[in-house]
């Protein structure tokens, strides 16, 4: 990045930015991607973890958006990421006799037709998602025994896709690196390079060392999501996109607190609420409210949590309480601002603009359509290269771990015998790594302790924590506990017990001295304490101030992240002086 003039530099390591890097790299372009924190550290690790068309968009008469998203769902299930994206059923309860079944049934029928009909007209045909079916109240209660009998008169069951969003984003970035992209995390853009009126690249600060470099590129693509306005300001305020941040909060509860064999989708006054099976937990969400406070660490307030509990408890036999919650996370959707003041009514479609020569910006959209957004952004940018560039081919490029996945899944019992692990562990690894699970198994076989479960997080092997650093670009303890794994929301103590053990595993790989290791642990514990405290606050402003009691582990962050927070009992110690290199381009296997 210091010496080469790239064809494309991408700002932002969320799913859209990673998708842009992959799209450009697979067209034969030289590409650099820079991300201020970690891959998927923002919106792309805090979604509802669904790959779906969006039933409610049909009700808004936005069939083109739904059809586009369903095609992407089909591609991911069948071709691009069958190891990461899986079909799961949802129950849509009916509360009125007669017309409601006909009305909602016709919508679900159209949803299935838009999705499954693609099988007859080209790539992305969805042969893995069953057709919907109508259920009586008795049948619906058999599928979801925790529902109150008086909460429904019947139901419709349909299918959609599920993904671990942070892992998927990381795999998109790793695949881009496999095709030649240079990928760096802890690399914040602090300015744009100019040649007259033309943007000629970016000024990048390495947040691990403090060093700044000039990264020159023929075209720059901004995919910074809710930070779009910050990049537009660097152009001199000539922004052509207006992005509003909408906060979505989810809570996580143990699987045994709600009895059901299927997910649940509930219609609310404002939008919909999902109850989503997630391994040994349920994810319940989401909210949809305006947010104009800290963008890096959106905070969930007690009001958000109470709304989710109140809404879901209307249909449950045994109400959930705050004591049942094992995890909470909040994310920000980058919505294209319009005339409506209601964020739930704003567009989920995306836009691509060029506010200055050499600069392309993409914003809006939804996780499921990241590949389309990326292709559109690269199409716009390459017009400035003054040479012929091939069309996008990412619909035919499986992510790392996808090629040969069905065969390895069929051989999982053989893998179990060879590795000495139970077949349940092999299935767990295959769902997280696809065919790259063999690399994790090799690592686990290299040292006895790496083949054992983590203490305090027994659903993960110790080898997975080490692999997160050696192959997946993690630089900090927080990266491993919150994004490479989901320990921070899947364990009742939110990873407090396992933090020290994981730090001990990472220290020799990342070259941490004992003091570095201790600071990493202290930072993570302070982060957990600040999040817990913020979730006790009644409003956004107080919750935001409390959450900012724990500074970002990447200590040279954005000014908004360094502002002095209101004093709280959970204030964290000083952020650690990180000692590892910021380059993540080695995430691709050599």
Coordinates of C-alpha atoms in Angstrom, one line a residue:
X1 CA 0.0 0.0 0.0
X2 CA 3.0 2.3 0.6
X3 CA 4.5 1.9 -2.8
X4 CA 2.0 0.7 -5.4
X5 CA -0.6 2.8 -7.1
X6 CA -3.8 0.7 -6.9
X7 CA -6.6 0.6 -9.4
X8 CA -9.1 0.7 -6.6
X9 CA -8.9 1.6 -2.9
X10 CA -12.0 0.7 -0.8
X11 CA -12.9 2.5 2.4
X12 CA -14.7 0.3 4.9
X13 CA -14.5 -3.4 5.9
X14 CA -18.1 -4.2 6.3
X15 CA -19.9 -6.6 4.0
X16 CA -20.3 -4.0 1.3
X17 CA -16.7 -2.9 1.4
X18 CA -15.5 -6.5 1.4
X19 CA -17.8 -7.2 -1.4
X20 CA -16.5 -4.3 -3.4
X21 CA -12.9 -5.6 -2.9
X22 CA -13.9 -9.1 -4.0
X23 CA -15.8 -7.8 -7.1
X24 CA -12.9 -5.5 -8.2
X25 CA -10.2 -8.2 -7.5
X26 CA -12.0 -10.8 -9.5
X27 CA -12.2 -8.4 -12.5
X28 CA -8.4 -8.4 -12.6
X29 CA -7.9 -5.0 -10.8
X30 CA -5.4 -4.2 -8.1
X31 CA -7.3 -3.5 -4.9
X32 CA -6.6 -2.3 -1.4
X33 CA -9.2 -2.3 1.4
X34 CA -8.7 -0.3 4.6
X35 CA -10.9 -0.6 7.7
X36 CA -10.6 1.6 10.7
X37 CA -11.4 -1.1 13.3
X38 CA -12.0 -4.8 12.5
X39 CA -13.7 -6.6 9.7
X40 CA -17.5 -6.3 10.3
X41 CA -16.9 -4.3 13.4
X42 CA -19.9 -2.1 12.7
X43 CA -23.3 -2.8 11.1
X44 CA -22.2 -6.1 9.5
X45 CA -21.8 -8.0 12.8
X46 CA -25.0 -6.7 14.4
X47 CA -27.8 -7.6 12.1
X48 CA -30.6 -10.1 12.5
X49 CA -28.3 -12.6 10.9
X50 CA -30.9 -13.4 8.2
X51 CA -30.4 -13.7 4.4
X52 CA -33.9 -12.9 3.2
X53 CA -36.0 -11.0 0.7
X54 CA -38.1 -9.2 3.4
X55 CA -41.7 -10.2 3.5
X56 CA -42.7 -6.7 4.7
X57 CA -41.3 -5.1 1.6
X58 CA -43.9 -7.0 -0.4
X59 CA -46.5 -5.3 1.7
X60 CA -44.9 -2.0 0.7
X61 CA -45.3 -3.0 -2.9
X62 CA -41.5 -3.2 -3.4
X63 CA -41.5 -6.5 -5.4
X64 CA -38.3 -5.6 -7.3
X65 CA -36.2 -5.3 -4.1
X66 CA -37.7 -8.6 -2.8
X67 CA -37.0 -10.4 -6.0
X68 CA -33.4 -9.1 -6.1
X69 CA -32.8 -10.1 -2.5
X70 CA -34.3 -13.6 -3.0
X71 CA -32.0 -14.2 -6.0
X72 CA -29.1 -13.3 -3.7
X73 CA -30.4 -15.6 -1.1
X74 CA -30.5 -18.4 -3.6
X75 CA -27.0 -17.8 -4.8
X76 CA -25.6 -17.9 -1.3
X77 CA -27.5 -21.0 -0.3
X78 CA -26.6 -22.9 -3.5
X79 CA -23.3 -21.6 -4.8
X80 CA -21.5 -18.8 -3.0
X81 CA -21.6 -19.8 0.7
X82 CA -23.5 -23.0 1.4
X83 CA -21.2 -23.6 4.4
X84 CA -22.2 -20.2 6.0
X85 CA -25.9 -19.7 4.9
X86 CA -28.5 -22.2 5.9
X87 CA -32.3 -22.4 5.4
X88 CA -34.4 -22.2 8.5
X89 CA -38.2 -22.2 9.0
X90 CA -40.3 -19.4 10.3
X91 CA -43.9 -19.4 11.7
X92 CA -46.1 -16.5 10.8
X93 CA -49.0 -16.5 13.3
X94 CA -52.5 -15.6 12.2
X95 CA -54.7 -13.7 14.6
X96 CA -57.9 -13.3 12.7
X97 CA -60.2 -15.8 10.9
X98 CA -60.9 -15.7 7.2
X99 CA -59.4 -12.7 5.4
X100 CA -56.0 -12.6 7.1
X101 CA -55.1 -16.1 6.0
X102 CA -56.0 -15.3 2.4
X103 CA -54.2 -11.9 2.6
X104 CA -50.9 -13.1 4.2
X105 CA -51.1 -16.4 2.4
X106 CA -51.1 -14.7 -1.0
X107 CA -48.1 -12.6 0.1
X108 CA -46.1 -15.7 1.2
X109 CA -47.1 -17.5 -2.0
X110 CA -45.7 -14.5 -4.0
X111 CA -42.6 -14.6 -1.8
X112 CA -42.0 -18.3 -2.6
X113 CA -42.8 -17.8 -6.3
X114 CA -40.3 -14.9 -6.6
X115 CA -37.6 -17.0 -4.9
X116 CA -38.2 -20.5 -6.2
X117 CA -39.3 -19.4 -9.6
X118 CA -35.7 -18.3 -10.2
X119 CA -34.7 -21.9 -10.5
X120 CA -36.2 -22.0 -14.0
X121 CA -34.7 -18.8 -15.3
X122 CA -31.0 -18.8 -14.5
X123 CA -28.3 -18.8 -11.8
X124 CA -29.4 -18.6 -8.3
X125 CA -32.3 -21.1 -8.6
X126 CA -33.3 -22.0 -5.1
X127 CA -33.8 -25.7 -4.8
X128 CA -33.0 -25.9 -1.1
X129 CA -35.8 -23.9 0.4
X130 CA -39.1 -25.8 1.0
X131 CA -42.4 -24.3 -0.1
X132 CA -44.6 -22.6 2.5
X133 CA -47.5 -24.5 4.2
X134 CA -50.6 -23.5 6.0
X135 CA -51.1 -24.7 9.6
X136 CA -54.1 -25.0 11.9
X137 CA -53.7 -23.6 15.4
X138 CA -53.2 -27.1 16.7
X139 CA -50.4 -27.8 14.2
X140 CA -48.8 -24.4 14.9
X141 CA -48.7 -25.1 18.7
X142 CA -47.1 -28.4 18.0
X143 CA -44.3 -26.6 16.1
X144 CA -44.0 -23.9 18.7
X145 CA -45.3 -25.1 22.1
X146 CA -44.4 -21.9 23.9
X147 CA -47.0 -19.9 22.0
X148 CA -50.1 -18.9 23.9
X149 CA -53.2 -20.7 22.4
X150 CA -55.1 -17.5 22.4
X151 CA -52.3 -15.6 20.5
X152 CA -53.2 -17.2 17.2
X153 CA -56.0 -18.9 15.2
X154 CA -53.6 -20.6 12.8
X155 CA -50.2 -19.9 11.1
X156 CA -48.2 -20.0 7.9
X157 CA -44.8 -21.6 7.9
X158 CA -42.2 -20.4 5.3
X159 CA -38.4 -20.7 5.0
X160 CA -35.6 -18.1 4.7
X161 CA -31.8 -18.1 5.1
X162 CA -29.6 -17.6 8.2
X163 CA -26.0 -16.5 8.4
X164 CA -23.4 -15.6 11.0
X165 CA -22.9 -12.1 9.5
X166 CA -19.5 -11.3 11.0
X167 CA -18.0 -14.6 9.8
X168 CA -19.6 -14.2 6.3
X169 CA -18.1 -10.7 6.0
X170 CA -14.7 -12.0 7.1
X171 CA -14.9 -14.8 4.5
X172 CA -15.8 -12.3 1.8
X173 CA -12.7 -10.3 2.7
X174 CA -10.5 -13.4 2.9
X175 CA -11.8 -14.4 -0.6
X176 CA -10.9 -11.0 -1.9
X177 CA -7.4 -11.4 -0.5
X178 CA -7.2 -14.8 -2.1
X179 CA -7.8 -13.1 -5.5
X180 CA -5.1 -10.5 -4.8
X181 CA -6.7 -7.7 -2.7
X182 CA -4.5 -6.2 0.0
X183 CA -6.6 -5.9 3.2
X184 CA -5.7 -3.9 6.3
X185 CA -7.6 -3.5 9.5
X186 CA -6.8 -0.9 12.2
X187 CA -6.3 1.4 9.2
X188 CA -8.3 4.6 9.5
X189 CA -8.8 7.0 6.6
X190 CA -8.0 10.5 7.9
X191 CA -8.0 12.4 4.6
X192 CA -8.3 12.2 0.8
X193 CA -5.3 12.7 -1.5
X194 CA -6.0 15.2 -4.3
X195 CA -4.6 15.9 -7.7
X196 CA -6.4 19.1 -8.5
X197 CA -10.1 18.4 -8.3
X198 CA -9.5 14.6 -8.6
X199 CA -9.4 12.3 -5.6
X200 CA -6.2 10.3 -6.0
X201 CA -6.3 8.0 -3.0
X202 CA -6.4 8.2 0.8
X203 CA -4.3 9.2 3.8
X204 CA -4.3 6.3 6.2
X205 CA -3.3 6.1 9.8
X206 CA -2.2 2.8 11.2
X207 CA -4.1 2.7 14.6
X208 CA -1.7 0.1 16.0
X209 CA 1.5 2.1 15.4
X210 CA 0.3 5.7 14.8
X211 CA 2.2 5.7 11.4
X212 CA 0.5 7.5 8.5
X213 CA 0.9 6.5 4.8
X214 CA -0.4 7.8 1.5
X215 CA -2.3 5.1 -0.3
X216 CA -2.5 6.2 -3.9
X217 CA -5.3 4.8 -6.2
X218 CA -6.8 5.6 -9.6
X219 CA -10.3 5.3 -8.1
X220 CA -11.5 5.4 -4.5
X221 CA -14.8 3.7 -3.4
X222 CA -16.3 4.7 -0.1
X223 CA -18.4 1.9 1.5
X224 CA -18.3 3.3 5.1
X225 CA -22.0 2.9 5.8
X226 CA -23.1 5.2 8.6
X227 CA -19.8 7.0 8.4
X228 CA -20.6 8.1 4.8
X229 CA -21.1 11.8 5.9
X230 CA -17.6 11.8 7.4
X231 CA -16.0 10.8 4.1
X232 CA -18.2 13.3 2.2
X233 CA -17.0 16.0 4.5
X234 CA -13.4 15.3 3.3
X235 CA -14.5 16.2 -0.2
X236 CA -15.3 19.6 1.0
X237 CA -18.9 19.1 2.0
X238 CA -20.1 18.4 -1.5
X239 CA -22.1 15.3 -0.5
X240 CA -24.7 13.8 -2.7
X241 CA -25.9 11.1 -0.2
X242 CA -27.8 11.7 3.0
X243 CA -27.5 8.7 5.3
X244 CA -29.4 8.4 8.5
X245 CA -28.5 5.8 11.2
X246 CA -31.3 3.6 12.5
X247 CA -30.6 1.6 15.7
X248 CA -31.6 -2.0 15.8
X249 CA -31.3 -3.8 19.1
X250 CA -31.4 -7.6 19.6
X251 CA -31.5 -9.7 22.8
X252 CA -30.3 -13.3 23.2
X253 CA -31.9 -15.8 25.5
X254 CA -31.2 -19.5 26.2
X255 CA -32.9 -22.0 23.9
X256 CA -34.6 -23.7 26.8
X257 CA -36.5 -20.6 27.8
X258 CA -38.6 -20.8 24.6
X259 CA -39.8 -24.1 23.2
X260 CA -40.2 -24.2 19.5
X261 CA -38.9 -26.1 16.5
X262 CA -39.1 -23.1 14.2
X263 CA -38.4 -19.4 14.1
X264 CA -41.2 -16.9 14.7
X265 CA -42.1 -13.6 12.9
X266 CA -44.5 -11.3 14.6
X267 CA -46.2 -8.3 13.0
X268 CA -46.0 -5.2 15.2
X269 CA -47.4 -1.7 15.0
X270 CA -44.2 -0.4 13.4
X271 CA -42.6 -3.3 11.7
X272 CA -41.9 -7.0 12.5
X273 CA -40.2 -8.8 15.3
X274 CA -38.2 -12.0 14.8
X275 CA -37.6 -14.8 17.2
X276 CA -34.7 -16.7 15.6
X277 CA -33.1 -20.0 16.6
X278 CA -29.3 -19.6 17.0
X279 CA -27.6 -22.7 18.2
X280 CA -28.3 -23.0 21.9
X281 CA -30.0 -19.6 22.0
X282 CA -32.8 -17.5 20.5
X283 CA -32.1 -14.1 19.0
X284 CA -35.1 -11.7 19.5
X285 CA -35.2 -8.4 17.5
X286 CA -35.2 -5.9 16.3
X287 CA -36.0 -2.2 17.1
X288 CA -35.9 0.5 14.5
X289 CA -35.3 4.0 16.0
X290 CA -33.4 7.0 14.9
X291 CA -29.8 7.4 16.3
X292 CA -27.6 10.5 16.3
X293 CA -25.1 9.6 19.0
X294 CA -21.8 7.6 18.9
X295 CA -21.6 5.6 15.7
X296 CA -18.9 3.2 16.7
X297 CA -20.6 1.9 19.8
X298 CA -24.4 2.2 19.6
X299 CA -25.9 1.5 23.0
X300 CA -29.0 -0.5 23.9
X301 CA -31.1 1.2 26.6
X302 CA -33.5 -0.5 29.1
X303 CA -36.3 1.0 27.0
X304 CA -35.1 -0.9 23.9
X305 CA -34.9 -4.1 25.9
X306 CA -38.3 -3.6 27.6
X307 CA -39.9 -3.0 24.1
X308 CA -38.5 -6.4 22.9
X309 CA -39.6 -8.3 26.0
X310 CA -43.0 -6.7 26.0
X311 CA -43.6 -7.4 22.4
X312 CA -42.5 -11.0 22.4
X313 CA -44.3 -11.7 25.8
X314 CA -47.6 -10.9 24.2
X315 CA -47.5 -14.3 22.5
X316 CA -45.6 -16.5 25.0
X317 CA -47.1 -18.8 27.6
X318 CA -44.2 -18.1 30.0
X319 CA -43.0 -14.5 29.8
X320 CA -39.3 -13.7 29.5
X321 CA -37.6 -11.4 31.9
X322 CA -34.3 -9.5 31.9
X323 CA -32.9 -12.3 34.0
X324 CA -33.3 -14.6 31.0
X325 CA -31.1 -12.5 28.8
X326 CA -27.6 -13.8 28.1
X327 CA -26.6 -11.2 25.4
X328 CA -27.6 -7.9 23.9
X329 CA -26.2 -6.2 20.8
X330 CA -27.1 -3.0 19.0
X331 CA -26.3 -2.1 15.4
X332 CA -26.9 0.9 13.1
X333 CA -28.5 0.6 9.6
X334 CA -27.3 3.1 7.1
X335 CA -30.6 4.3 5.6
X336 CA -30.9 6.7 2.7
X337 CA -32.6 9.7 4.2
X338 CA -35.9 10.8 2.7
X339 CA -38.9 12.9 3.6
X340 CA -40.2 10.5 6.2
X341 CA -39.2 11.1 9.8
X342 CA -39.8 7.4 10.6
X343 CA -36.7 5.3 10.1
X344 CA -38.8 2.2 9.6
X345 CA -40.3 3.8 6.5
X346 CA -37.0 4.8 4.9
X347 CA -35.7 3.0 1.8
X348 CA -33.6 -0.2 2.2
X349 CA -32.5 0.3 -1.4
X350 CA -29.0 1.5 -2.2
X351 CA -27.5 4.4 -4.2
X352 CA -24.2 4.9 -5.9
X353 CA -22.9 8.5 -6.6
X354 CA -19.7 10.2 -7.6
X355 CA -19.4 13.5 -5.7
X356 CA -15.9 14.2 -7.1
X357 CA -13.8 12.8 -9.9
X358 CA -12.0 9.7 -8.7
X359 CA -14.4 9.1 -5.8
X360 CA -17.5 6.8 -5.8
X361 CA -19.8 6.3 -2.9
X362 CA -22.2 3.5 -2.2
X363 CA -24.7 3.6 0.7
X364 CA -28.0 2.2 1.8
X365 CA -29.1 -1.3 0.9
X366 CA -29.4 -4.4 3.1
X367 CA -27.0 -7.2 4.1
X368 CA -28.5 -9.7 1.7
X369 CA -27.9 -7.6 -1.4
X370 CA -24.3 -6.7 -0.6
X371 CA -23.0 -8.3 -3.8
X372 CA -25.3 -6.3 -6.0
X373 CA -24.3 -3.1 -4.2
X374 CA -20.6 -4.0 -4.7
X375 CA -21.0 -4.7 -8.4
X376 CA -22.9 -1.4 -9.0
X377 CA -20.2 0.5 -7.1
X378 CA -17.3 -1.0 -9.1
X379 CA -19.3 -0.5 -12.4
X380 CA -19.5 3.2 -11.6
X381 CA -15.8 3.5 -10.5
X382 CA -14.2 1.7 -13.5
X383 CA -15.6 4.3 -15.9
X384 CA -12.8 6.5 -14.7
X385 CA -10.0 4.0 -15.5
X386 CA -10.1 4.7 -19.2
X387 CA -9.7 1.1 -20.1
X388 CA -11.8 -1.9 -20.7
X389 CA -12.6 -3.8 -17.5
X390 CA -14.5 -7.1 -17.4
X391 CA -18.0 -7.3 -16.1
X392 CA -18.7 -8.5 -12.5
X393 CA -18.4 -12.3 -12.1
X394 CA -18.9 -12.7 -8.4
X395 CA -22.2 -14.6 -8.9
X396 CA -20.0 -17.5 -10.0
X397 CA -17.2 -17.1 -7.4
X398 CA -17.8 -19.3 -4.3
X399 CA -16.3 -18.0 -1.1
X400 CA -13.4 -19.8 0.5
X401 CA -14.6 -22.9 2.2
X402 CA -17.5 -23.4 -0.2
X403 CA -15.8 -25.4 -3.0
X404 CA -16.3 -29.1 -2.1
X405 CA -18.3 -28.4 1.0
X406 CA -21.1 -30.9 0.2
X407 CA -18.5 -33.7 -0.2
X408 CA -16.8 -32.9 3.1
X409 CA -20.1 -32.7 4.9
X410 CA -20.9 -36.2 3.7
X411 CA -17.5 -37.3 5.0
X412 CA -18.0 -35.8 8.4
X413 CA -18.1 -39.1 10.3
X414 CA -14.8 -40.1 8.6
X415 CA -13.3 -36.8 9.7
X416 CA -14.5 -37.4 13.2
X417 CA -12.8 -40.8 13.3
X418 CA -9.5 -39.4 11.9
X419 CA -9.5 -36.4 14.2
X420 CA -10.6 -38.2 17.4
X421 CA -13.3 -35.6 17.8
X422 CA -17.1 -36.2 18.2
X423 CA -19.0 -35.8 14.9
X424 CA -20.9 -32.9 16.6
X425 CA -17.6 -31.0 16.7
X426 CA -16.9 -31.7 13.0
X427 CA -20.4 -30.4 12.1
X428 CA -19.8 -27.3 14.2
X429 CA -16.5 -26.6 12.3
X430 CA -17.9 -27.3 8.9
X431 CA -20.7 -24.8 9.5
X432 CA -18.2 -22.2 10.5
X433 CA -15.3 -22.9 8.1
X434 CA -16.6 -25.1 5.3
X435 CA -13.7 -27.0 3.8
X436 CA -11.2 -24.8 5.7
X437 CA -12.3 -26.8 8.7
X438 CA -9.4 -29.1 7.8
X439 CA -7.0 -26.3 8.6
X440 CA -8.5 -25.9 12.0
X441 CA -8.3 -29.7 12.6
X442 CA -4.6 -29.6 11.7
X443 CA -4.1 -26.8 14.2
X444 CA -6.0 -28.7 16.9
X445 CA -3.9 -31.8 16.2
X446 CA -0.6 -29.9 16.6
X447 CA -1.1 -29.3 20.4
X448 CA -3.3 -31.3 22.7
X449 CA -4.7 -28.2 24.5
X450 CA -5.9 -26.8 21.1
X451 CA -8.2 -29.7 20.6
X452 CA -10.1 -29.1 23.8
X453 CA -13.1 -26.8 24.4
X454 CA -12.4 -23.3 25.8
X455 CA -13.1 -23.0 29.6
X456 CA -16.2 -20.9 30.0
X457 CA -17.1 -21.2 26.4
X458 CA -17.4 -25.0 25.8
X459 CA -19.0 -24.7 22.3
X460 CA -15.7 -23.5 20.8
X461 CA -12.4 -25.3 20.5
X462 CA -9.2 -23.5 21.6
X463 CA -7.9 -24.0 18.1
X464 CA -10.6 -21.7 16.8
X465 CA -9.2 -18.8 18.9
X466 CA -5.7 -19.3 17.5
X467 CA -7.0 -19.7 14.0
X468 CA -8.8 -16.4 14.2
X469 CA -5.4 -14.7 14.5
X470 CA -3.3 -16.9 12.2
X471 CA -5.8 -17.0 9.3
X472 CA -8.7 -14.6 9.9
X473 CA -7.1 -11.3 10.6
X474 CA -8.0 -10.8 14.3
X475 CA -5.7 -8.4 16.1
X476 CA -7.3 -8.1 19.5
X477 CA -9.0 -10.2 22.1
X478 CA -12.3 -8.3 21.4
X479 CA -12.1 -9.3 17.7
X480 CA -12.0 -13.0 18.7
X481 CA -14.7 -12.9 21.4
X482 CA -17.2 -10.7 19.6
X483 CA -16.8 -11.4 15.8
X484 CA -14.6 -14.5 15.0
X485 CA -16.7 -16.3 17.7
X486 CA -19.9 -15.1 19.3
X487 CA -18.8 -15.8 22.8
X488 CA -19.7 -12.2 23.9
X489 CA -23.4 -12.9 23.3
X490 CA -23.7 -16.6 23.7
X491 CA -22.4 -17.0 27.3
X492 CA -24.2 -15.7 30.3
X493 CA -21.1 -13.9 31.6
X494 CA -20.5 -12.5 28.0
X495 CA -17.1 -14.0 27.8
X496 CA -15.7 -12.7 31.1
X497 CA -14.6 -16.2 32.3
X498 CA -12.9 -17.2 29.1
X499 CA -11.2 -13.9 28.3
X500 CA -8.0 -14.7 30.2
X501 CA -7.6 -18.2 28.7
X502 CA -8.1 -16.8 25.1
X503 CA -5.7 -14.0 25.7
X504 CA -3.1 -16.6 26.9
X505 CA -3.6 -18.4 23.6
X506 CA -3.3 -15.3 21.5
X507 CA -0.3 -13.7 23.3
X508 CA 2.5 -15.8 21.7
X509 CA 1.0 -15.6 18.2
X510 CA 0.5 -11.8 18.3
X511 CA 3.8 -11.2 20.2
X512 CA 2.1 -9.7 23.3
X513 CA 4.2 -9.1 26.4
X514 CA 2.5 -10.0 29.7
X515 CA 1.5 -6.3 30.1
X516 CA -0.1 -6.3 26.6
X517 CA -2.0 -9.4 27.4
X518 CA -3.3 -8.0 30.7
X519 CA -4.4 -4.7 29.1
X520 CA -6.3 -6.7 26.4
X521 CA -8.2 -8.6 29.1
X522 CA -8.8 -5.4 31.2
X523 CA -10.1 -3.7 28.1
X524 CA -12.5 -6.5 27.3
X525 CA -13.8 -6.7 30.9
X526 CA -14.3 -2.9 30.9
X527 CA -16.2 -3.2 27.6
X528 CA -18.5 -5.8 29.0
X529 CA -19.1 -3.8 32.2
X530 CA -19.8 -0.6 30.2
X531 CA -22.3 -2.5 28.0
X532 CA -24.1 -4.0 31.0
X533 CA -24.3 -0.7 32.7
X534 CA -25.6 1.1 29.6
X535 CA -28.4 -1.4 29.3
X536 CA -29.7 -0.3 32.6
X537 CA -30.1 3.3 31.5
X538 CA -33.5 4.5 30.5
X539 CA -32.7 6.6 27.4
X540 CA -30.3 6.7 24.5
X541 CA -28.3 9.7 25.7
X542 CA -27.5 8.2 29.1
X543 CA -26.9 4.8 27.7
X544 CA -24.5 6.3 25.1
X545 CA -22.5 8.2 27.7
X546 CA -22.3 5.1 29.9
X547 CA -21.2 2.8 27.1
X548 CA -18.4 5.3 26.2
X549 CA -17.0 4.7 29.7
X550 CA -14.9 2.0 28.0
X551 CA -12.6 3.4 25.3
X552 CA -12.1 1.6 22.0
X553 CA -9.2 -0.9 22.0
X554 CA -7.9 0.7 18.9
X555 CA -6.7 3.7 20.9
X556 CA -6.0 6.2 18.1
X557 CA -9.6 6.2 17.0
X558 CA -12.0 8.8 15.6
X559 CA -12.5 11.9 17.6
X560 CA -16.0 10.9 18.4
X561 CA -14.7 7.7 20.0
X562 CA -12.2 9.7 22.1
X563 CA -14.5 12.3 23.5
X564 CA -14.5 12.3 27.3
X565 CA -17.5 10.3 28.5
X566 CA -19.6 11.1 31.5
X567 CA -18.1 9.6 34.6
X568 CA -19.6 6.2 35.4
X569 CA -18.8 3.4 37.9
X570 CA -17.7 1.2 35.0
X571 CA -15.1 3.5 33.5
X572 CA -12.3 1.5 31.9
X573 CA -8.6 1.7 32.3
X574 CA -6.5 3.3 29.6
X575 CA -6.7 1.5 26.3
X576 CA -3.8 -0.8 25.5
X577 CA -0.9 0.1 23.3
X578 CA -1.4 -2.5 20.6
X579 CA 1.8 -4.3 19.5
X580 CA 0.7 -6.3 16.5
X581 CA 0.9 -5.4 12.8
X582 CA -2.2 -4.0 11.2
X583 CA -2.1 -5.9 7.9
X584 CA -4.7 -8.5 7.5
X585 CA -3.9 -9.3 3.9
X586 CA -2.2 -12.6 5.1
X587 CA -5.7 -13.8 5.9
X588 CA -5.7 -15.6 2.6
X589 CA -4.0 -19.0 2.8
X590 CA -0.6 -18.9 1.3

